[in-house]
Coordinates of C-alpha atoms in Angstrom, one line a residue:
F177 CA -47.7 -29.5 7.7
Y178 CA -46.9 -26.7 9.7
L179 CA -43.4 -24.9 8.6
T180 CA -40.6 -23.3 10.5
P181 CA -39.7 -20.4 9.3
P182 CA -36.0 -21.5 8.8
Q183 CA -37.8 -24.9 6.6
V184 CA -39.5 -22.1 4.9
N185 CA -36.9 -19.7 3.7
S186 CA -34.6 -23.0 2.6
I187 CA -38.1 -23.9 0.0
L188 CA -38.3 -20.8 -1.3
K189 CA -34.1 -20.3 -2.0
A190 CA -33.6 -23.6 -3.2
N191 CA -33.0 -21.9 -6.0
E192 CA -32.1 -18.8 -6.6
Y193 CA -29.3 -17.4 -8.5
S194 CA -28.0 -13.9 -8.5
F195 CA -25.6 -12.4 -11.0
K196 CA -23.8 -8.7 -10.5
V197 CA -22.5 -6.9 -13.9
P198 CA -18.0 -7.1 -13.7
E199 CA -16.8 -3.5 -12.7
F200 CA -13.8 -2.7 -14.9
D201 CA -11.7 0.2 -13.4
G202 CA -14.0 0.6 -10.1
K203 CA -16.6 2.2 -12.1
N204 CA -19.5 -0.3 -14.2
V205 CA -19.9 0.5 -17.7
S206 CA -22.8 -1.7 -18.6
S207 CA -26.5 -0.8 -18.0
V208 CA -27.8 -3.0 -16.1
L209 CA -26.3 -3.6 -12.8
G210 CA -26.8 -7.4 -12.0
F211 CA -29.9 -9.8 -11.9
D212 CA -31.9 -12.1 -9.5
S213 CA -33.8 -15.3 -10.6
N214 CA -35.0 -18.0 -8.4
Q215 CA -37.9 -20.9 -9.4
L216 CA -41.0 -22.3 -7.6
P217 CA -42.2 -25.6 -8.6
A218 CA -46.2 -26.7 -8.4
N219 CA -45.2 -29.6 -11.1
A220 CA -43.5 -32.4 -10.4
P221 CA -41.3 -32.3 -12.7
I222 CA -41.2 -28.5 -13.0
E223 CA -42.2 -28.0 -16.0
D224 CA -41.1 -24.0 -16.8
R225 CA -36.7 -23.0 -16.8
R226 CA -35.0 -20.0 -17.3
S227 CA -31.5 -18.2 -19.1
A228 CA -29.4 -16.0 -18.7
A229 CA -26.5 -15.3 -20.8
T230 CA -23.7 -12.0 -22.2
C231 CA -22.9 -12.1 -25.7
L232 CA -19.5 -11.9 -26.4
Q233 CA -19.1 -11.0 -30.3
T234 CA -21.8 -8.4 -30.2
R235 CA -22.7 -5.7 -27.2
G236 CA -25.8 -7.0 -25.2
M237 CA -27.5 -8.8 -22.2
L238 CA -30.2 -12.2 -23.0
L239 CA -32.2 -13.0 -20.2
G240 CA -35.2 -15.0 -21.1
V241 CA -38.5 -17.6 -18.8
F242 CA -40.0 -20.8 -20.5
D243 CA -43.3 -21.7 -19.4
G244 CA -43.8 -25.5 -20.8
H245 CA -47.1 -27.7 -21.0
A246 CA -47.7 -31.5 -22.0
G247 CA -43.6 -32.3 -20.2
C248 CA -40.8 -30.0 -19.8
A249 CA -39.3 -31.2 -22.7
C250 CA -39.7 -28.8 -25.6
A251 CA -39.1 -25.8 -22.7
Q252 CA -35.2 -26.9 -21.9
A253 CA -35.1 -27.5 -25.6
V254 CA -35.6 -24.0 -25.9
S255 CA -33.8 -22.3 -23.2
E256 CA -30.6 -23.9 -24.4
R257 CA -31.0 -23.4 -27.7
L258 CA -32.3 -20.8 -28.7
F259 CA -30.1 -17.4 -26.8
Y260 CA -27.4 -19.0 -29.4
Y261 CA -30.0 -18.3 -32.2
I262 CA -30.8 -14.9 -30.8
A263 CA -27.5 -14.5 -31.4
V264 CA -26.2 -16.2 -34.6
S265 CA -28.7 -13.7 -36.3
L266 CA -27.0 -10.6 -34.2
L267 CA -23.1 -11.2 -35.4
P268 CA -22.2 -9.9 -38.3
H269 CA -20.8 -11.0 -42.1
E270 CA -17.1 -11.8 -41.0
T271 CA -18.1 -13.2 -37.8
L272 CA -20.2 -15.5 -39.0
L273 CA -17.5 -16.2 -41.5
E274 CA -14.6 -17.2 -39.0
I275 CA -16.6 -19.5 -36.8
E276 CA -18.0 -21.8 -40.2
N277 CA -14.2 -21.6 -41.0
A278 CA -13.1 -22.4 -37.6
V279 CA -15.8 -25.4 -38.2
E280 CA -15.0 -27.0 -41.0
S281 CA -10.4 -26.9 -39.9
G282 CA -11.4 -28.2 -37.0
R283 CA -10.2 -25.3 -34.4
A284 CA -11.4 -23.6 -31.6
L285 CA -14.7 -21.6 -31.6
L286 CA -15.1 -17.8 -30.8
P287 CA -17.0 -18.2 -28.0
I288 CA -20.3 -16.7 -28.5
L289 CA -22.3 -16.4 -25.4
Q290 CA -21.9 -16.3 -21.2
W291 CA -24.2 -19.1 -19.5
H292 CA -25.1 -17.7 -16.3
K293 CA -26.4 -20.7 -14.9
H294 CA -28.2 -22.3 -11.6
P295 CA -26.3 -25.3 -10.9
N296 CA -29.9 -27.1 -11.7
D297 CA -30.5 -25.6 -15.1
Y298 CA -28.8 -28.4 -17.2
F299 CA -28.1 -28.5 -20.7
S300 CA -28.4 -31.8 -22.3
K301 CA -25.8 -33.9 -23.1
E302 CA -26.7 -36.5 -25.0
A303 CA -28.1 -33.7 -27.8
S304 CA -25.6 -31.2 -28.0
K305 CA -24.2 -32.3 -31.5
L306 CA -27.5 -32.5 -32.8
Y307 CA -28.4 -29.4 -31.8
F308 CA -24.9 -27.4 -33.2
N309 CA -25.3 -29.1 -36.9
S310 CA -28.6 -27.2 -36.8
L311 CA -27.6 -24.4 -35.7
R312 CA -24.8 -24.8 -38.0
T313 CA -27.1 -24.8 -40.6
Y314 CA -28.5 -21.4 -39.7
W315 CA -25.6 -19.5 -40.1
Q316 CA -24.4 -20.7 -43.1
E317 CA -27.7 -19.7 -44.6
L318 CA -26.6 -16.4 -43.1
I319 CA -23.4 -16.9 -45.1
D320 CA -25.3 -17.6 -47.8
L321 CA -27.5 -14.7 -47.8
N322 CA -25.7 -12.1 -47.0
S323 CA -26.5 -8.7 -47.8
G324 CA -23.8 -6.5 -46.3
E325 CA -27.0 -4.1 -43.8
T326 CA -26.2 -4.2 -40.2
T327 CA -29.1 -6.9 -38.7
D328 CA -31.8 -5.2 -36.9
V329 CA -32.1 -6.4 -33.6
R330 CA -36.3 -6.9 -34.1
E331 CA -35.5 -9.1 -36.8
A332 CA -32.6 -10.9 -35.7
L333 CA -35.0 -11.7 -33.1
I334 CA -38.1 -13.2 -34.7
N335 CA -35.6 -15.2 -37.2
A336 CA -34.2 -16.4 -34.4
F337 CA -37.5 -17.6 -33.0
K338 CA -38.9 -18.4 -36.1
R339 CA -35.7 -20.9 -37.3
L340 CA -35.7 -22.8 -33.6
D341 CA -39.2 -23.4 -33.5
N342 CA -38.6 -25.2 -37.7
D343 CA -35.2 -26.7 -36.5
I344 CA -37.6 -28.6 -33.8
S345 CA -40.1 -30.0 -36.0
L346 CA -37.9 -31.1 -38.6
E347 CA -35.6 -32.3 -36.6
A348 CA -38.7 -34.5 -35.1
Q349 CA -39.7 -35.0 -39.0
V350 CA -36.5 -36.5 -39.4
G351 CA -35.9 -38.7 -36.2
D352 CA -32.7 -40.3 -35.8
P353 CA -31.3 -43.5 -35.3
N354 CA -30.0 -42.8 -32.0
S355 CA -33.5 -44.6 -30.4
F356 CA -32.9 -41.9 -27.1
L357 CA -32.2 -39.0 -29.6
N358 CA -35.2 -39.7 -31.1
Y359 CA -37.5 -39.7 -28.3
L360 CA -36.1 -36.7 -27.5
V361 CA -36.6 -35.3 -30.2
L362 CA -40.1 -36.4 -30.7
R363 CA -40.8 -35.1 -27.3
V364 CA -39.4 -31.4 -27.3
A365 CA -41.4 -31.5 -30.3
F366 CA -45.2 -33.0 -28.6
S367 CA -44.6 -31.0 -25.5
G368 CA -44.8 -26.7 -25.9
A369 CA -43.1 -23.8 -24.4
T370 CA -44.4 -20.3 -24.8
A371 CA -41.1 -17.9 -24.0
C372 CA -40.2 -13.9 -23.0
V373 CA -36.6 -13.2 -23.7
A374 CA -35.4 -9.3 -23.0
H375 CA -32.3 -8.4 -24.7
V376 CA -30.7 -5.4 -23.1
D377 CA -27.7 -3.2 -24.7
G378 CA -27.2 0.2 -23.7
V379 CA -30.3 1.9 -24.0
D380 CA -32.1 -0.3 -25.4
L381 CA -34.0 -2.7 -24.2
H382 CA -36.1 -4.9 -26.6
I383 CA -38.5 -7.9 -25.5
A384 CA -39.7 -10.3 -28.1
N385 CA -42.8 -12.5 -26.4
T386 CA -44.1 -15.6 -27.5
G387 CA -47.0 -17.2 -25.4
D388 CA -48.3 -15.7 -21.6
S389 CA -44.9 -14.5 -20.2
R390 CA -45.6 -11.5 -19.1
A391 CA -41.8 -8.4 -18.9
M392 CA -42.6 -5.3 -17.2
L393 CA -40.8 -2.3 -16.2
G394 CA -40.1 -1.1 -12.5
V395 CA -40.6 3.0 -13.1
Q396 CA -39.6 5.1 -9.6
E397 CA -41.3 8.5 -10.3
E398 CA -40.4 12.0 -9.2
D399 CA -42.3 11.3 -5.7
G400 CA -40.9 8.4 -5.1
S401 CA -43.8 6.1 -5.4
W402 CA -43.3 3.3 -8.5
S403 CA -45.2 2.2 -11.3
A404 CA -45.7 -0.9 -13.2
V405 CA -45.4 -0.1 -17.4
N406 CA -46.4 -3.5 -20.0
L407 CA -43.6 -4.2 -22.6
S408 CA -45.5 -7.8 -23.3
Y409 CA -48.7 -8.8 -24.5
D410 CA -50.8 -12.4 -23.3
H411 CA -50.8 -13.7 -26.6
N412 CA -54.5 -16.0 -25.4
A413 CA -58.1 -15.5 -25.9
Q414 CA -58.5 -12.8 -23.0
N415 CA -55.9 -10.7 -26.2
E416 CA -58.7 -9.1 -28.7
H417 CA -56.1 -8.8 -31.5
E418 CA -54.6 -12.8 -31.3
V419 CA -58.0 -13.8 -31.2
E420 CA -58.8 -11.0 -34.6
R421 CA -55.4 -12.6 -36.0
L422 CA -56.5 -15.9 -35.1
K423 CA -59.5 -15.8 -37.9
M424 CA -57.5 -13.6 -40.8
E425 CA -55.3 -16.8 -40.6
H426 CA -58.6 -19.2 -40.6
P427 CA -61.5 -19.3 -43.2
K428 CA -65.0 -17.8 -41.5
S429 CA -66.3 -21.6 -41.7
E430 CA -63.7 -22.3 -38.4
E431 CA -64.8 -18.9 -36.7
K432 CA -66.7 -20.9 -34.2
S433 CA -64.5 -23.6 -33.3
L434 CA -60.6 -21.8 -33.9
V435 CA -61.6 -19.9 -29.8
K436 CA -63.7 -22.5 -27.1
Q437 CA -64.0 -22.5 -24.1
D438 CA -61.5 -19.6 -24.2
R439 CA -58.1 -21.8 -25.5
L440 CA -57.1 -23.0 -29.3
L441 CA -59.6 -25.7 -30.2
G442 CA -60.7 -26.0 -27.0
L443 CA -57.6 -27.1 -25.6
L444 CA -54.8 -24.3 -26.1
M445 CA -53.8 -21.4 -23.5
P446 CA -51.4 -20.1 -24.9
F447 CA -52.3 -19.3 -28.8
R448 CA -48.4 -18.7 -29.9
A449 CA -45.7 -21.7 -28.2
F450 CA -42.4 -23.2 -29.3
G451 CA -42.9 -27.3 -30.3
D452 CA -46.9 -28.3 -29.7
V453 CA -46.8 -29.2 -33.6
K454 CA -49.8 -31.6 -32.9
F455 CA -51.2 -27.7 -32.8
K456 CA -48.9 -27.2 -36.5
W457 CA -48.4 -30.3 -38.2
S458 CA -51.0 -31.9 -41.4
I459 CA -52.9 -34.6 -39.9
E460 CA -50.9 -37.0 -42.7
L461 CA -47.9 -36.1 -41.2
Q462 CA -49.0 -35.9 -37.2
K463 CA -50.4 -39.6 -38.1
R464 CA -46.6 -40.7 -39.6
V465 CA -44.9 -40.0 -37.1
V466 CA -46.2 -40.9 -34.6
E467 CA -46.7 -44.3 -36.1
S468 CA -42.7 -44.7 -37.2
G469 CA -41.7 -44.0 -34.5
P470 CA -41.0 -45.7 -30.6
D471 CA -43.6 -47.0 -28.4
Q472 CA -43.0 -45.0 -25.4
L473 CA -44.7 -42.2 -28.2
N474 CA -47.6 -44.6 -28.2
D475 CA -48.6 -44.9 -24.0
N476 CA -47.6 -40.7 -24.6
E477 CA -52.0 -40.5 -24.8
Y478 CA -51.3 -36.6 -25.3
T479 CA -49.9 -37.7 -29.3
K480 CA -53.1 -39.9 -30.4
F481 CA -56.0 -37.3 -29.9
I482 CA -55.5 -34.7 -33.6
P483 CA -57.5 -31.6 -31.7
P484 CA -61.2 -31.6 -32.4
N485 CA -62.3 -29.3 -35.7
Y486 CA -59.1 -29.2 -37.2
H487 CA -59.6 -28.3 -40.6
T488 CA -56.5 -26.0 -41.8
P489 CA -53.2 -25.8 -39.9
P490 CA -51.7 -24.5 -38.6
Y491 CA -53.3 -23.0 -35.5
L492 CA -50.5 -21.9 -33.1
T493 CA -46.8 -19.8 -34.4
A494 CA -43.8 -19.0 -32.0
E495 CA -43.2 -16.1 -33.9
P496 CA -42.2 -13.3 -31.0
E497 CA -44.1 -10.0 -30.1
V498 CA -41.8 -7.8 -30.0
I499 CA -41.2 -4.2 -28.7
H500 CA -38.7 -2.4 -27.9
H501 CA -37.7 0.4 -25.2
R502 CA -35.7 3.0 -25.0
L503 CA -34.2 2.9 -21.3
R504 CA -34.4 6.2 -19.4
P505 CA -33.3 7.1 -15.7
Q506 CA -36.0 6.4 -14.6
D507 CA -36.6 2.8 -15.3
K508 CA -35.3 1.1 -12.4
F509 CA -35.8 -2.5 -13.3
L510 CA -37.5 -5.3 -15.7
V511 CA -39.2 -8.3 -14.8
L512 CA -40.1 -11.4 -16.6
A513 CA -42.3 -14.3 -15.2
T514 CA -44.0 -17.0 -16.8
D515 CA -47.9 -16.4 -15.6
G516 CA -47.7 -18.3 -12.9
L517 CA -46.6 -15.0 -11.2
W518 CA -49.6 -13.2 -12.8
E519 CA -52.1 -15.4 -11.8
T520 CA -51.3 -14.5 -7.6
M521 CA -50.0 -10.6 -8.8
H522 CA -51.1 -7.5 -10.0
R523 CA -48.4 -5.5 -12.2
Q524 CA -48.9 -2.9 -9.5
D525 CA -48.2 -4.6 -6.4
V526 CA -45.1 -6.0 -7.8
A527 CA -43.6 -2.8 -9.3
R528 CA -43.8 -1.1 -6.2
I529 CA -42.7 -4.7 -4.1
V530 CA -40.1 -5.2 -5.8
G531 CA -38.8 -1.0 -5.8
E532 CA -38.8 -1.1 -2.1
Y533 CA -37.0 -3.7 -1.8
L534 CA -34.4 -3.0 -3.6
T535 CA -34.4 0.5 -2.2
G536 CA -34.8 -0.4 0.8
V537 CA -37.5 2.9 1.1
H538 CA -41.1 1.9 2.2
H539 CA -44.0 4.3 0.5
Q540 CA -46.7 3.8 3.3
Q541 CA -49.9 2.6 1.3
P542 CA -53.4 3.6 3.6
I543 CA -53.8 0.6 5.6
A544 CA -56.7 -1.1 3.2
V545 CA -58.8 -3.7 4.6
G546 CA -61.4 -4.1 1.9
G547 CA -64.7 -4.2 3.1
Y548 CA -63.8 -6.3 6.1
K549 CA -65.2 -5.4 9.5
V550 CA -62.1 -4.3 11.1
T551 CA -62.1 -4.4 15.1
L552 CA -59.6 -2.0 16.7
G553 CA -57.4 -4.8 18.2
Q554 CA -57.1 -6.1 15.1
M555 CA -56.6 -2.8 13.5
H556 CA -53.5 -2.4 15.6
G557 CA -53.0 -6.1 15.1
L558 CA -52.3 -4.8 11.8
L559 CA -50.5 -1.6 12.0
T560 CA -47.8 -3.5 14.8
E561 CA -47.1 -6.0 11.9
R562 CA -46.4 -2.8 10.1
R563 CA -44.2 -1.5 11.9
A564 CA -42.4 -4.4 12.7
R565 CA -42.1 -5.1 8.9
I566 CA -40.0 -2.0 8.6
S567 CA -37.4 -2.5 11.0
S568 CA -37.1 -5.9 9.8
V569 CA -34.3 -5.6 6.8
F570 CA -35.1 -7.2 4.2
E571 CA -34.9 -10.9 5.1
D572 CA -34.2 -11.9 0.8
Q573 CA -30.7 -11.7 -0.8
N574 CA -33.0 -11.9 -3.6
A575 CA -35.5 -9.5 -5.5
A576 CA -36.6 -12.5 -7.2
T577 CA -37.7 -14.4 -4.2
H578 CA -38.9 -11.8 -1.8
L579 CA -41.1 -11.6 -5.1
I580 CA -42.2 -15.2 -4.9
R581 CA -42.5 -15.4 -0.9
H582 CA -45.1 -12.2 -1.7
A583 CA -47.0 -14.2 -4.7
V584 CA -47.4 -17.0 -2.0
G585 CA -48.1 -15.7 0.7
N586 CA -49.6 -12.6 0.4
N587 CA -53.2 -11.9 2.4
E588 CA -56.4 -10.4 1.8
F589 CA -54.6 -6.9 3.7
G590 CA -51.5 -7.4 1.0
T591 CA -49.2 -8.7 3.8
V592 CA -46.6 -12.0 3.9
D593 CA -48.5 -13.8 6.7
H594 CA -46.1 -16.8 7.2
E595 CA -48.8 -19.3 8.1
R596 CA -50.7 -19.0 4.4
L597 CA -47.1 -19.8 3.8
S598 CA -46.2 -22.2 5.5
K599 CA -49.8 -24.3 4.3
M600 CA -48.7 -23.2 0.5
L601 CA -45.4 -24.6 0.6
S602 CA -46.0 -27.5 2.4
L603 CA -49.0 -28.7 0.1
P604 CA -48.4 -32.7 -1.6
E605 CA -47.7 -32.6 -4.9
E606 CA -50.5 -33.1 -6.6
L607 CA -52.0 -30.9 -4.6
A608 CA -49.9 -27.9 -5.3
R609 CA -50.6 -28.1 -8.7
M610 CA -54.4 -26.7 -8.2
Y611 CA -53.4 -23.9 -5.7
R612 CA -50.5 -22.6 -7.8
D613 CA -48.6 -22.8 -10.6
D614 CA -44.9 -22.9 -11.8
I615 CA -43.4 -19.7 -10.9
T616 CA -40.3 -18.4 -12.9
I617 CA -38.9 -15.1 -12.3
I618 CA -36.6 -12.7 -13.5
V619 CA -35.7 -9.6 -11.6
V620 CA -33.2 -6.9 -13.7
Q621 CA -31.3 -4.3 -11.8
F622 CA -30.3 -1.0 -14.5
N623 CA -27.6 1.1 -13.9
S624 CA -29.4 4.6 -13.4
H625 CA -25.8 6.4 -13.6
V626 CA -25.3 4.5 -17.0
I627 CA -28.3 5.5 -18.5

């Protein structure tokens, strides 16, 4: 189908969300000015999730993108639960005690997070009690373990990721008398999700990454041009350290079967993820849970098979790699995005497109025609189009939308081609996934004056 520009816009803008950090006394004292986020589905339903929240009992802001596989259940659960685990891991002992005492005596709880949600980012009401009980058990253990030391952000992030993954696994093993919930906890555990989370507090930026979503910093050089700094590493077969780590954790006899066709045991692209108990539980445990589980579970092909060459589980971990970066005045923005973006765009282009969008200043790159034979007429057309693009005010009010427009609509000359955009957005559901993945992006803008 041919989509008109307004139709293209309505598809691109359907999931966009923006948040501006409020100012106090006419001053913005936060190192974050605000953020823009958006999602473009390729799967139906979309398997990506996103979250953003301000920590109310500690300082700082949490933002994250979650890329689900084998369904969206795990990504959904992680997107609504992980930030609570991180916040609780960061809380001082007295605050944990206050919260526990409030629950004990039935008083209202101190709010821990202020969520910044798009209406489409739903929370599952049915599981909230179960999720709350698991979280409470965690903070009770933290109270008992009290060492009197303040928690290091890096440790808090690692502990929160590992603990949530552990709880997802335990909830599935224990099951639930309510059949709906029982099926839900099993779906969450048997599907999987990667996570890339940022914690920003003053000049301290921490990125915790599990899997192959990415965090990238947009830096403005002295001459006004833009460069990209990677703040995460993909956990997949392209990362030699990851392959080495896997080999170290399993016997030498498995060296050949661990990674096949660039996938874990020949099946899974990311080498770290939440859920995916098929790659974590023993064969006996998998069989026991599937056999005693509800019938719907048996209809799911994914739960039936045991991965090939499955000898020494677990093969998969949710433990994140954490990178700390001290923000500098030239660090202007952060992009968190699922692999759907990075498969289509180089980080250098992402930095330039977002940087130019935020400042409204175009740095003219020489037009590159990359080995194409171009007539004078075509060249004239390219230059005219470029001039029109500079004079036109950006049509997007949201940096993430602007980036998705480029990711899906860029032609070989690096400009957005409406016809290409129209074709890509009108692909039927069953075809869309062959051309691209779900794309989820959060663009966080930093406050250089504060930094």
